[in-house]
Tab-separated table of C-alpha atoms in Angstrom:
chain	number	residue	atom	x	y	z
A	206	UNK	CA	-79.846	8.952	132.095
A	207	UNK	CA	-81.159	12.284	133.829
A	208	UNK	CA	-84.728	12.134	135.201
A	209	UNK	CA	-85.787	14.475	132.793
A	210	UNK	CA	-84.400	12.184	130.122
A	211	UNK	CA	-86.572	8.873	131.796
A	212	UNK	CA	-89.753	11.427	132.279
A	213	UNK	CA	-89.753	11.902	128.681
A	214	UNK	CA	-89.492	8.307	127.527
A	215	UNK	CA	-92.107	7.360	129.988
A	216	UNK	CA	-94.192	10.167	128.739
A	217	UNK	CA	-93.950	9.244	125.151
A	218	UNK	CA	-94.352	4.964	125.920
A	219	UNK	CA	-97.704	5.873	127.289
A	220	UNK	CA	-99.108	8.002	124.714
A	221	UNK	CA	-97.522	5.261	122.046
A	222	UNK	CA	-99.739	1.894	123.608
A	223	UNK	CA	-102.611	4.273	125.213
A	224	UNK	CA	-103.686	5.241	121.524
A	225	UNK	CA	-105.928	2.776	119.411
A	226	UNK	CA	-104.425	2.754	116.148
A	227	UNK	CA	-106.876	2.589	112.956
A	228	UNK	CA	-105.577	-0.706	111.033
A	229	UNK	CA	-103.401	0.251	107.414
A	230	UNK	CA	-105.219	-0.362	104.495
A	231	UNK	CA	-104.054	-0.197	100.490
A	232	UNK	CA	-106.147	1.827	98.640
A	233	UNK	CA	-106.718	0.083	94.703
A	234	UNK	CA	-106.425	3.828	93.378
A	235	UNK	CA	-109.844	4.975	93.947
A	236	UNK	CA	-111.129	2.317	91.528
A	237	UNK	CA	-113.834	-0.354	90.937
A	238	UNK	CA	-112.848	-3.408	88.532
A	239	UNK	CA	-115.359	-4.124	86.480
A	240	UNK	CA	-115.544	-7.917	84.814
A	241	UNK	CA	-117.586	-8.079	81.609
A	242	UNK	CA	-118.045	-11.500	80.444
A	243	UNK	CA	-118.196	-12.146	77.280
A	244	UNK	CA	-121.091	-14.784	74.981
A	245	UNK	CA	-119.927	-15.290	71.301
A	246	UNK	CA	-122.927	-17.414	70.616
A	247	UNK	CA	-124.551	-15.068	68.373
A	248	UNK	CA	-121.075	-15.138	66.167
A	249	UNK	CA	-119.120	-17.830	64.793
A	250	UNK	CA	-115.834	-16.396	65.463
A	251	UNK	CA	-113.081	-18.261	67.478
A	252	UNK	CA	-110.549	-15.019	68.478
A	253	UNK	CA	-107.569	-14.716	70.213
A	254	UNK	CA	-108.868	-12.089	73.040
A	255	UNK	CA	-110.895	-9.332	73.421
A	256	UNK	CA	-110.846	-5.363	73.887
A	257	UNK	CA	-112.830	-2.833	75.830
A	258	UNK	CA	-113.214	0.694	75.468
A	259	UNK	CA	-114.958	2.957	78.526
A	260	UNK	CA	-116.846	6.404	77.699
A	261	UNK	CA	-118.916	8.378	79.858
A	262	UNK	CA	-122.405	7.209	80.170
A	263	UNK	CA	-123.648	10.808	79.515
A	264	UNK	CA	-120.901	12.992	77.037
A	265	UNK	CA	-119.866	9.567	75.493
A	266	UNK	CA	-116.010	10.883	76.234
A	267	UNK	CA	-113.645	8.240	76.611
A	268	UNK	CA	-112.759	7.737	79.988
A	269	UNK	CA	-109.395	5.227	79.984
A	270	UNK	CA	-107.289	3.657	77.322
A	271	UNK	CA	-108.015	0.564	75.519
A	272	UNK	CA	-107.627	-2.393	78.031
A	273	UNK	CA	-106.976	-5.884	76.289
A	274	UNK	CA	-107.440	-9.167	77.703
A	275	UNK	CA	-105.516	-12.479	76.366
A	276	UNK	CA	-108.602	-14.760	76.954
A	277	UNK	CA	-111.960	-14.170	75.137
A	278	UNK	CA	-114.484	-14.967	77.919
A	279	UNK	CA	-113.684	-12.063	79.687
A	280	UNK	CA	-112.362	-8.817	79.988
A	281	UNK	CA	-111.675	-5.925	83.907
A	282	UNK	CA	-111.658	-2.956	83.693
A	283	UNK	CA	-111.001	-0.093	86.343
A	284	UNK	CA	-113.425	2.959	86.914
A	285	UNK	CA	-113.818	5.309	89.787
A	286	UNK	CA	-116.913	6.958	90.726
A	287	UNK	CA	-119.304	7.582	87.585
A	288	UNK	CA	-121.604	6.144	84.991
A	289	UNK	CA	-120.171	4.331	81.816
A	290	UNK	CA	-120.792	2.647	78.822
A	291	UNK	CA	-118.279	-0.250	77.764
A	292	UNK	CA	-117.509	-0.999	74.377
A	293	UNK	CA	-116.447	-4.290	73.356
A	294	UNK	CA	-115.087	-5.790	70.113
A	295	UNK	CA	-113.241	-9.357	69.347
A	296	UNK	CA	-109.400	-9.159	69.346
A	297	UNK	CA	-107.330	-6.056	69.267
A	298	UNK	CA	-107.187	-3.306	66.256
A	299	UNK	CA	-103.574	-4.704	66.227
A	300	UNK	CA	-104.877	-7.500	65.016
A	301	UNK	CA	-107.722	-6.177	62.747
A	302	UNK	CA	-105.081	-6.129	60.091
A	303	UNK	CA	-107.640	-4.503	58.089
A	304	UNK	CA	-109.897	-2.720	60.304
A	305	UNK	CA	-108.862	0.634	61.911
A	306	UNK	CA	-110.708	2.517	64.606
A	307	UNK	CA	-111.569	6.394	64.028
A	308	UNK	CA	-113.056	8.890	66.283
A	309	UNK	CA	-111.844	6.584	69.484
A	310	UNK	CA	-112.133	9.546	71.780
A	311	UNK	CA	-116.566	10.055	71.970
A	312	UNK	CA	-118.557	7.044	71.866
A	313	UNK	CA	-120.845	9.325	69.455
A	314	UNK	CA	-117.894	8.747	66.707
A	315	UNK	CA	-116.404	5.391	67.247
A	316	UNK	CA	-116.062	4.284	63.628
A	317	UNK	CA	-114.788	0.484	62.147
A	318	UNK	CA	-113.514	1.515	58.266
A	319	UNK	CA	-111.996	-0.606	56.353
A	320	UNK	CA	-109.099	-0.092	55.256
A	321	UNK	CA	-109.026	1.561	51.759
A	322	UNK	CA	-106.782	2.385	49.076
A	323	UNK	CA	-107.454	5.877	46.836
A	324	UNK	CA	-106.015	3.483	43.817
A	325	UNK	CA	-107.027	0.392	42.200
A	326	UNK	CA	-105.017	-2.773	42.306
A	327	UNK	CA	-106.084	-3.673	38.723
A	328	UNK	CA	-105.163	-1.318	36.844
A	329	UNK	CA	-106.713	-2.642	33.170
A	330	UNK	CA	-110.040	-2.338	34.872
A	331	UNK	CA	-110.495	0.358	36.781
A	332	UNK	CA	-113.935	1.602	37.145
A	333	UNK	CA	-114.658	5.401	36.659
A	334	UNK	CA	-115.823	6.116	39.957
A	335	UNK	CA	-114.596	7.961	43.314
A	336	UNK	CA	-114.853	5.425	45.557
A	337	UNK	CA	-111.844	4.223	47.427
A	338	UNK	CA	-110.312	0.362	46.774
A	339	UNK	CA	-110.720	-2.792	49.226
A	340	UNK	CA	-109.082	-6.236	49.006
A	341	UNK	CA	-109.957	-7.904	52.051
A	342	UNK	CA	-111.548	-7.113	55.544
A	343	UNK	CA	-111.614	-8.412	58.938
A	344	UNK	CA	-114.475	-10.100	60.777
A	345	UNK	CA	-115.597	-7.869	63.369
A	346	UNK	CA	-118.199	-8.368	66.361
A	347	UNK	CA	-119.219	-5.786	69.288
A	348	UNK	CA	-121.589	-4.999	72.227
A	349	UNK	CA	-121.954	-1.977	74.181
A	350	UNK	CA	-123.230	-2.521	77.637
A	351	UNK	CA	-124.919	0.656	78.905
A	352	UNK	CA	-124.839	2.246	82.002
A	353	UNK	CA	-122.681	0.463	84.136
A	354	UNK	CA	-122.687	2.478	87.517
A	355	UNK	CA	-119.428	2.649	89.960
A	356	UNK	CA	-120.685	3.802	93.474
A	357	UNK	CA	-118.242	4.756	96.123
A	358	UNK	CA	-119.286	1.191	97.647
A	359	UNK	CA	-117.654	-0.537	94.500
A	360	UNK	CA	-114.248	1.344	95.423
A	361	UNK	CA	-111.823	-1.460	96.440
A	362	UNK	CA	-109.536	-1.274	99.095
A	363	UNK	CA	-107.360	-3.664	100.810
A	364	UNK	CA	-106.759	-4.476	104.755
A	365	UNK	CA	-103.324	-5.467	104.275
A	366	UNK	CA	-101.161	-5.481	100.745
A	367	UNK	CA	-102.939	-7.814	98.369
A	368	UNK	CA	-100.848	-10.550	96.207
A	369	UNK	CA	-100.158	-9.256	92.742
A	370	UNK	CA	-102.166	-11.697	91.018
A	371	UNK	CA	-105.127	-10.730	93.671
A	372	UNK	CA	-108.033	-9.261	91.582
A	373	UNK	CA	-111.259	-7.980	93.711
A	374	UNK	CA	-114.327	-7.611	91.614
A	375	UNK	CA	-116.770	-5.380	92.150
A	376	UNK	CA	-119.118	-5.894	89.311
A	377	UNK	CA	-119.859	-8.415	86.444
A	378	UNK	CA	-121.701	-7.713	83.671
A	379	UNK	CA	-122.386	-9.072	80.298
A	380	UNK	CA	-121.808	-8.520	76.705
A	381	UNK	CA	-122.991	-10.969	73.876
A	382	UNK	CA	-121.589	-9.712	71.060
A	383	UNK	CA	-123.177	-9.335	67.210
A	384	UNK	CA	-121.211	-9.789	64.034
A	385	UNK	CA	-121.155	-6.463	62.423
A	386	UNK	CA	-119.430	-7.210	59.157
A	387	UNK	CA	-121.455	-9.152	56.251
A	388	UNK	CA	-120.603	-11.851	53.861
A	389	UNK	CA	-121.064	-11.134	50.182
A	390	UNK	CA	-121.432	-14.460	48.095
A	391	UNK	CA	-121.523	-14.481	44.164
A	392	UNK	CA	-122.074	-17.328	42.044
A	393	UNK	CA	-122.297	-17.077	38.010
A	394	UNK	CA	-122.973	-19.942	35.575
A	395	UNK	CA	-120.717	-18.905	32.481
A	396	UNK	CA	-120.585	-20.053	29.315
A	397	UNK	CA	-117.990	-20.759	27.078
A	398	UNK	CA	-115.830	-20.651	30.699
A	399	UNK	CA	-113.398	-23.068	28.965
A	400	UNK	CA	-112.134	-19.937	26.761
A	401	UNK	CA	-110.920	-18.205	29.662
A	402	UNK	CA	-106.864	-18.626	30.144
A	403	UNK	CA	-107.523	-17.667	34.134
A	404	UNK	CA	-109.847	-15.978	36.996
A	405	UNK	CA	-111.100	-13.219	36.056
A	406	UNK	CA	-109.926	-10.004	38.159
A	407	UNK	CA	-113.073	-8.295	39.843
A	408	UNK	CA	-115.018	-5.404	41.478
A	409	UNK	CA	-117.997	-4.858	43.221
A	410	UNK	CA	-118.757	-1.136	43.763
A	411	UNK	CA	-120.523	0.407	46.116
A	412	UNK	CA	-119.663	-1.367	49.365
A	413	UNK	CA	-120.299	0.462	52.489
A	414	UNK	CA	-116.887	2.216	54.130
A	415	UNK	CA	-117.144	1.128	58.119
A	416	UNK	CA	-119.883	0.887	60.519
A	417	UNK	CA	-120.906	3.412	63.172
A	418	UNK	CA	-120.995	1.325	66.138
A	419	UNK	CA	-122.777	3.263	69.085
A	420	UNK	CA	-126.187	4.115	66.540
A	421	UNK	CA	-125.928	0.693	64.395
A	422	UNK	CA	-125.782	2.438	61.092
A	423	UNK	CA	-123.693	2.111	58.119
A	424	UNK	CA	-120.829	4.856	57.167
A	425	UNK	CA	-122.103	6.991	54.608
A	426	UNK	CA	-118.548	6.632	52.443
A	427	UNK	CA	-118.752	4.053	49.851
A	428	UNK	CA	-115.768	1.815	48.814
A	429	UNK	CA	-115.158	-1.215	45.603
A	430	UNK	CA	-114.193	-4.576	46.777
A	431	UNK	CA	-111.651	-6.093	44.659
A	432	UNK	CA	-110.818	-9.783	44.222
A	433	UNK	CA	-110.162	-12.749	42.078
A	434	UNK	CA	-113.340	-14.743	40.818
A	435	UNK	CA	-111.157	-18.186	41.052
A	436	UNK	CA	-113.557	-21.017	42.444
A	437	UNK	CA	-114.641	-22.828	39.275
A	438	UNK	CA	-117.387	-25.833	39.248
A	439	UNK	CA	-116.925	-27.684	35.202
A	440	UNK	CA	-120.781	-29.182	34.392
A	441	UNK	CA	-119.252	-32.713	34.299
A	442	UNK	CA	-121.950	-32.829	30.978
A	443	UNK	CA	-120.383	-29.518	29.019
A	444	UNK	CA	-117.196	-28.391	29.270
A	445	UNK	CA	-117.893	-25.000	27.906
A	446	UNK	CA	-120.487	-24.288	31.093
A	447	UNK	CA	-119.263	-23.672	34.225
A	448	UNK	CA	-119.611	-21.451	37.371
A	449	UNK	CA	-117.299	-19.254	38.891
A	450	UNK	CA	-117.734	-18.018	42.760
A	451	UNK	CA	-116.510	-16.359	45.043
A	452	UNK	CA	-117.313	-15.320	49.336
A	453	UNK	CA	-116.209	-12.172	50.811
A	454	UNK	CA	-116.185	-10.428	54.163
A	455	UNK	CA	-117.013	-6.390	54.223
A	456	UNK	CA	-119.803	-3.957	55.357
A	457	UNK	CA	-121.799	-5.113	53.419
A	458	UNK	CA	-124.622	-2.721	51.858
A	459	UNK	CA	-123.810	1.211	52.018
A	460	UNK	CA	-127.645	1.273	53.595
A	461	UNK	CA	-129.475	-1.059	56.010
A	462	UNK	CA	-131.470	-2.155	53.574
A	463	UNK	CA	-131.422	-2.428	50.075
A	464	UNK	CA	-134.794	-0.354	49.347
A	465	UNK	CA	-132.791	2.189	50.575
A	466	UNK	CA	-129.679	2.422	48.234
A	467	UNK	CA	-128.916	5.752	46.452
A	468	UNK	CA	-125.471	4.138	44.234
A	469	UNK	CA	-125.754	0.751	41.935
A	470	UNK	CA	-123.663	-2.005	42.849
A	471	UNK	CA	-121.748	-3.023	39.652
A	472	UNK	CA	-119.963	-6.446	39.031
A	473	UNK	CA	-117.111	-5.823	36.669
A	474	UNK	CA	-115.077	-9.132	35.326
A	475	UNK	CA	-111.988	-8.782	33.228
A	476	UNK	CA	-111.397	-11.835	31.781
A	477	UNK	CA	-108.203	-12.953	29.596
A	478	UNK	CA	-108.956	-15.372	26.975
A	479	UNK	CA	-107.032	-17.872	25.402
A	480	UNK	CA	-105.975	-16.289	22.534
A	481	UNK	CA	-104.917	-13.434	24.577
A	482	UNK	CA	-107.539	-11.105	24.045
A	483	UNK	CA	-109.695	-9.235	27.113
A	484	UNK	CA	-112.545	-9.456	27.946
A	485	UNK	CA	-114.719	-7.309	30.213
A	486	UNK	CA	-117.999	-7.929	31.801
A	487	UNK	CA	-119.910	-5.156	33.790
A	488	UNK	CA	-123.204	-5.762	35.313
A	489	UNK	CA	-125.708	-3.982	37.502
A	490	UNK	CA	-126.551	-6.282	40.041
A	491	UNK	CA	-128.389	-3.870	42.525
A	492	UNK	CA	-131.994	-5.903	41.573
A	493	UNK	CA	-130.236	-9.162	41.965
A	494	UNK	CA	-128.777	-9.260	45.543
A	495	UNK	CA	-130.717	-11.489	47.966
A	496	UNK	CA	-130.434	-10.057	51.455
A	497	UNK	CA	-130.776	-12.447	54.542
A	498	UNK	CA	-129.497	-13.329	57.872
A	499	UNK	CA	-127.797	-17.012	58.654
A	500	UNK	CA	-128.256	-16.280	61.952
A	501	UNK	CA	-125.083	-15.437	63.023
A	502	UNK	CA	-124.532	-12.262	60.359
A	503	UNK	CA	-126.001	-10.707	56.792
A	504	UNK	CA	-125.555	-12.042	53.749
A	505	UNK	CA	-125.730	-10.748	50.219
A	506	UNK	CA	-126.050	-12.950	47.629
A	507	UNK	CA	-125.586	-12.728	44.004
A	508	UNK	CA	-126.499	-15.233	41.121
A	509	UNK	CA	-126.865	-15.056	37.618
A	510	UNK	CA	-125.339	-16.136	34.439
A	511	UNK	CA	-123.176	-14.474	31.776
A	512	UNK	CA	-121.528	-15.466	28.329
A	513	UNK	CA	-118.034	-15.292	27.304
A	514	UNK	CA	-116.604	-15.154	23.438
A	515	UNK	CA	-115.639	-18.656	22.586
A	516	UNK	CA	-112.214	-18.117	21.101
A	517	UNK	CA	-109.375	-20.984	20.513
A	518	UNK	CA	-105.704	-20.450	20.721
A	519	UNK	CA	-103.003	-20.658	23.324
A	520	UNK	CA	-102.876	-17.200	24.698
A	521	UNK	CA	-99.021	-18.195	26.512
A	522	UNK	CA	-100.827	-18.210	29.836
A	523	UNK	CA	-98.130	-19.039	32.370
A	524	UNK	CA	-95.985	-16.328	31.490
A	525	UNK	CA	-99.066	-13.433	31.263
A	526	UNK	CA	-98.945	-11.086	34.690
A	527	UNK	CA	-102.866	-10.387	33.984
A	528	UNK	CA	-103.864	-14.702	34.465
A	529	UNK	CA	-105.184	-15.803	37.964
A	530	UNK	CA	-104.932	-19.436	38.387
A	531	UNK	CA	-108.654	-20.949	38.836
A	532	UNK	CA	-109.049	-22.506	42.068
A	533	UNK	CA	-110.857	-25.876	41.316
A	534	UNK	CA	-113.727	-27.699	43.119
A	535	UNK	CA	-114.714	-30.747	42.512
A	536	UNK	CA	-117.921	-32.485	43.354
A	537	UNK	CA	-118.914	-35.321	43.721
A	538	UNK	CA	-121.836	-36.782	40.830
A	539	UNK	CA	-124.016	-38.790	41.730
A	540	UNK	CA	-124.429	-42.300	41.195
């Protein structure tokens, strides 16, 4: 080795251990992680996780891509720098089998609508109307907590690479969440029930579509839920009197209240007899829904009481496509 060769090493040695080297550090990409716990004690639903959806506190643009979490006391989420409001809702819209999110991108058009079909699945009784055709719909709860604020304090970094199962919080807020869809219960003492051969197939009209959920309000679409009246109660003291029910989850109301309702809610009940014939029953209801809360979500109920023909014969009820088998209860008399 020349001297020129050892000068330079020398040289290079002492500006290497004569410099004070700031320590490496892992940036967590310029983001905070938010936790948002979540309190289901104003529902009564038991679900399987939780999702959360970010917008801008100020445009209401959406600001990351739904983030799921597995366990439904909690939910992070990463945010850089800014001013948000978090949306949260029970499980995912994967499992909303019959829920579906619109207008996802601006918190000023996140929609729940239920899903709807433009044809009805009883075709005998089809009411005349335009409204779109329900069957069944998903419980659904949601919060919105406002104005969560990311400074550059809440940025996390890291000294030295962090474990991968190493979370660093920077905030925690919470979300108690509100039931959003209703329960609809009907009840109707019917006589001469023992000359029905089945359940009779049913609408109620008039249902409201989805929910907006940043404003609170209803969807201004209307849709018919359709089901099968098959709970049946026998008066143990005439077996010609009975009552027929039946509970169902929706929207509820097309208004907020129902001193506010522009369309009539029909009940319309196709019933097969037992000598074959059909029967149909269509009522107004509007006037007879009772509108509370159990304290955990609204609830409409219905109750009145209709006749049937009384008709004998055997109508060959197994083997007709248009019989729904009752669904018995039985209760207990007292003694």
């Amino acid at each position: 080795m020349n001297i020129k060769h050892f000068v330079m090493i020398l040289s290079l040695a002492s500006i290497i251990f004569s410099c004070n080297h700031d320590h490496l550090y892992y940036s967590y990409g310029d983001v905070a992680v938010v936790r948002i716990n979540i309190d289901w004690s104003n529902t009564h639903l038991t679900p399987n996780g939780v999702s959360a959806y970010a917008f801008d506190h100020v445009s209401g643009r959406a600001v990351s891509e739904c983030v799921i979490s597995s366990k439904p006391e909690w939910v992070d989420i990463e945010l850089p720098m800014g001013n948000y409001d978090i949306l949260v809702v029970n499980d995912t819209e994967y499992e909303l089998n019959n829920i579906e999110f619109k207008g996802i991108e601006n918190l000023n058009n996140f929609c729940a609508m239920i899903t709807a079909q433009t044809e009805s699945k009883f075709k005998g009784i089809q009411f005349k109307s335009d409204n779109c055709f329900i069957s069944d719909c998903d419980k659904l709860a949601y919060d919105i907590v406002r104005n969560v604020t990311i400074d550059q304090i809440d940025i996390v970094y890291y000294h030295d690479k962090p474990d991968v199962n190493t979370v660093l919080l920077s905030k925690t807020v919470n979300a108690r969440l509100q039931q959003v869809t209703e329960l609809i219960d009907i009840e109707l003492e019917v006589m001469n029930l023992n000359s029905a051969a089945g359940a009779p197939r049913s609408q109620l009209t008039d249902l409201a579509a989805g929910y907006r959920l940043n404003n609170g309000e209803k969807h201004e679409d209307v849709v018919t839920h359709e089901f099968v009246l098959n709970n049946r109660v026998i008066d143990p003291d005439n077996n010609k009197l009975g009552r027929i029910s039946k509970k169902m989850i929706n929207f509820g109301l097309h208004t907020q209240t129902k001193a506010d309702l522009t369309y009539p809610h029909k009940l319309i009940m196709s019933f097969v007899l037992i000598n074959g014939e059909t029967y149909v029953v269509e009522l107004d209801v509007t006037e007879l829904i009772e509108c509370y809360h159990d304290g955990f979500q609204n609830v409409h109920k219905i109750r009145t009481s209709i006749e049937i023909p009384e008709v004998i014969g055997s109508g060959g009820g197994a083997f007709d496509p248009d019989i729904e088998e009752w669904d018995d209860i039985e209760v207990d008399l007292p003694i």
